[in-house]
């Protein structure tokens, strides 16, 4: 006799209409996923696509930043590698896939 009979009757009635109640309980989870997709996943996919296009179109004279943090100017482009001059008379070969940013020749610096 710990549960009043009126409360026990309403709990049993809610269990019978499980289809609608189940959907209502999943609706917030679905809403969070949809918002997460449009605010996080789609913009990231578009940024990655634009970076891949920039890496594919890298050419001599472009300024690049590698994933390791090296900043330099492209001196030679090969199929899978890029030669980057990081200091006067100091050149390194970098794998194209490790480029994190490509600024075209004559691009405006961010601080100006």
mmCIF file of C-alpha atoms in Angstrom:
data_model
loop_
_atom_site.group_PDB
_atom_site.id
_atom_site.type_symbol
_atom_site.label_atom_id
_atom_site.label_comp_id
_atom_site.label_asym_id
_atom_site.label_seq_id
_atom_site.Cartn_x
_atom_site.Cartn_y
_atom_site.Cartn_z
ATOM 1 C CA UNK A 1 0.000 0.000 0.000
ATOM 2 C CA UNK A 2 2.875 2.343 -0.704
ATOM 3 C CA UNK A 3 1.502 3.526 -4.075
ATOM 4 C CA UNK A 4 -1.966 5.102 -4.156
ATOM 5 C CA UNK A 5 -4.399 3.325 -6.537
ATOM 6 C CA UNK A 6 -5.021 6.458 -8.667
ATOM 7 C CA UNK A 7 -1.310 6.883 -9.430
ATOM 8 C CA UNK A 8 -0.939 3.199 -10.276
ATOM 9 C CA UNK A 9 -3.832 3.396 -12.737
ATOM 10 C CA UNK A 10 -2.378 6.353 -14.658
ATOM 11 C CA UNK A 11 1.030 4.674 -14.911
ATOM 12 C CA UNK A 12 -0.566 1.626 -16.488
ATOM 13 C CA UNK A 13 -2.464 3.783 -18.975
ATOM 14 C CA UNK A 14 0.764 5.484 -20.141
ATOM 15 C CA UNK A 15 2.352 2.128 -20.863
ATOM 16 C CA UNK A 16 -0.468 1.239 -23.254
ATOM 17 C CA UNK A 17 0.139 4.273 -25.517
ATOM 18 C CA UNK A 18 3.835 3.398 -26.009
ATOM 19 C CA UNK A 19 4.113 4.323 -29.719
ATOM 20 C CA UNK A 20 3.554 8.039 -29.346
ATOM 21 C CA UNK A 21 5.370 8.236 -26.019
ATOM 22 C CA UNK A 22 8.383 6.455 -27.521
ATOM 23 C CA UNK A 23 8.576 8.914 -30.393
ATOM 24 C CA UNK A 24 8.232 11.903 -28.078
ATOM 25 C CA UNK A 25 11.047 10.603 -25.905
ATOM 26 C CA UNK A 26 13.354 10.227 -28.971
ATOM 27 C CA UNK A 27 12.426 13.570 -30.566
ATOM 28 C CA UNK A 28 14.889 15.694 -28.513
ATOM 29 C CA UNK A 29 17.716 13.290 -29.346
ATOM 30 C CA UNK A 30 16.908 13.494 -33.056
ATOM 31 C CA UNK A 31 16.663 17.280 -32.862
ATOM 32 C CA UNK A 32 20.103 17.511 -31.210
ATOM 33 C CA UNK A 33 21.604 15.311 -33.942
ATOM 34 C CA UNK A 34 20.080 17.440 -36.737
ATOM 35 C CA UNK A 35 21.349 20.676 -35.160
ATOM 36 C CA UNK A 36 24.786 19.122 -34.601
ATOM 37 C CA UNK A 37 24.912 18.047 -38.253
ATOM 38 C CA UNK A 38 24.094 21.503 -39.638
ATOM 39 C CA UNK A 39 26.261 23.486 -37.199
ATOM 40 C CA UNK A 40 29.318 21.222 -36.964
ATOM 41 C CA UNK A 41 29.589 18.490 -39.602
ATOM 42 C CA UNK A 42 28.584 20.323 -42.805
ATOM 43 C CA UNK A 43 30.834 23.377 -42.277
ATOM 44 C CA UNK A 44 33.790 21.101 -41.470
ATOM 45 C CA UNK A 45 33.190 19.093 -44.645
ATOM 46 C CA UNK A 46 33.134 22.264 -46.752
ATOM 47 C CA UNK A 47 36.381 23.509 -45.144
ATOM 48 C CA UNK A 48 38.085 20.184 -45.836
ATOM 49 C CA UNK A 49 36.892 20.217 -49.442
ATOM 50 C CA UNK A 50 38.225 23.742 -50.009
ATOM 51 C CA UNK A 51 41.577 22.794 -48.404
ATOM 52 C CA UNK A 52 41.872 19.721 -50.639
ATOM 53 C CA UNK A 53 41.182 21.865 -53.708
ATOM 54 C CA UNK A 54 43.810 24.399 -52.598
ATOM 55 C CA UNK A 55 46.379 21.634 -52.030
ATOM 56 C CA UNK A 56 45.674 20.157 -55.450
ATOM 57 C CA UNK A 57 46.146 23.598 -57.049
ATOM 58 C CA UNK A 58 49.333 24.577 -55.175
ATOM 59 C CA UNK A 59 51.944 26.136 -57.461
ATOM 60 C CA UNK A 60 55.380 27.686 -57.345
ATOM 61 C CA UNK A 61 55.461 30.900 -55.322
ATOM 62 C CA UNK A 62 52.528 30.070 -53.027
ATOM 63 C CA UNK A 63 53.012 30.517 -49.300
ATOM 64 C CA UNK A 64 52.196 27.369 -47.297
ATOM 65 C CA UNK A 65 51.941 26.251 -43.690
ATOM 66 C CA UNK A 66 52.507 22.579 -42.875
ATOM 67 C CA UNK A 67 50.742 20.599 -40.183
ATOM 68 C CA UNK A 68 54.015 20.639 -38.254
ATOM 69 C CA UNK A 69 54.076 24.436 -38.234
ATOM 70 C CA UNK A 70 56.678 25.145 -40.910
ATOM 71 C CA UNK A 71 55.952 28.299 -42.891
ATOM 72 C CA UNK A 72 57.563 28.844 -46.261
ATOM 73 C CA UNK A 73 57.277 29.525 -49.964
ATOM 74 C CA UNK A 74 56.847 26.785 -52.579
ATOM 75 C CA UNK A 75 59.800 26.462 -54.943
ATOM 76 C CA UNK A 76 58.961 23.202 -56.713
ATOM 77 C CA UNK A 77 55.822 21.086 -57.089
ATOM 78 C CA UNK A 78 55.806 17.342 -57.757
ATOM 79 C CA UNK A 79 52.973 14.834 -57.787
ATOM 80 C CA UNK A 80 52.977 13.955 -54.078
ATOM 81 C CA UNK A 81 55.600 16.334 -52.728
ATOM 82 C CA UNK A 82 56.259 20.060 -52.543
ATOM 83 C CA UNK A 83 59.640 21.692 -52.055
ATOM 84 C CA UNK A 84 59.321 24.548 -49.576
ATOM 85 C CA UNK A 85 61.902 27.230 -48.887
ATOM 86 C CA UNK A 86 61.720 27.953 -45.146
ATOM 87 C CA UNK A 87 64.763 30.276 -45.018
ATOM 88 C CA UNK A 88 67.192 31.684 -47.583
ATOM 89 C CA UNK A 89 68.920 28.711 -49.246
ATOM 90 C CA UNK A 90 67.125 26.224 -46.949
ATOM 91 C CA UNK A 91 64.683 23.979 -48.760
ATOM 92 C CA UNK A 92 62.736 20.990 -47.459
ATOM 93 C CA UNK A 93 60.545 18.440 -49.220
ATOM 94 C CA UNK A 94 57.075 18.218 -47.743
ATOM 95 C CA UNK A 95 54.312 15.715 -48.464
ATOM 96 C CA UNK A 96 51.339 17.537 -50.010
ATOM 97 C CA UNK A 97 48.896 15.861 -47.622
ATOM 98 C CA UNK A 98 50.584 17.558 -44.648
ATOM 99 C CA UNK A 99 49.852 21.083 -45.882
ATOM 100 C CA UNK A 100 47.476 22.831 -43.506
ATOM 101 C CA UNK A 101 47.103 26.162 -45.309
ATOM 102 C CA UNK A 102 47.857 27.504 -48.775
ATOM 103 C CA UNK A 103 48.011 31.227 -49.510
ATOM 104 C CA UNK A 104 48.239 32.071 -53.213
ATOM 105 C CA UNK A 105 51.018 34.203 -54.649
ATOM 106 C CA UNK A 106 50.190 37.871 -54.080
ATOM 107 C CA UNK A 107 47.644 37.075 -51.382
ATOM 108 C CA UNK A 108 46.952 39.739 -48.780
ATOM 109 C CA UNK A 109 48.427 39.009 -45.297
ATOM 110 C CA UNK A 110 45.899 38.567 -42.494
ATOM 111 C CA UNK A 111 47.205 41.448 -40.362
ATOM 112 C CA UNK A 112 47.151 44.170 -43.021
#
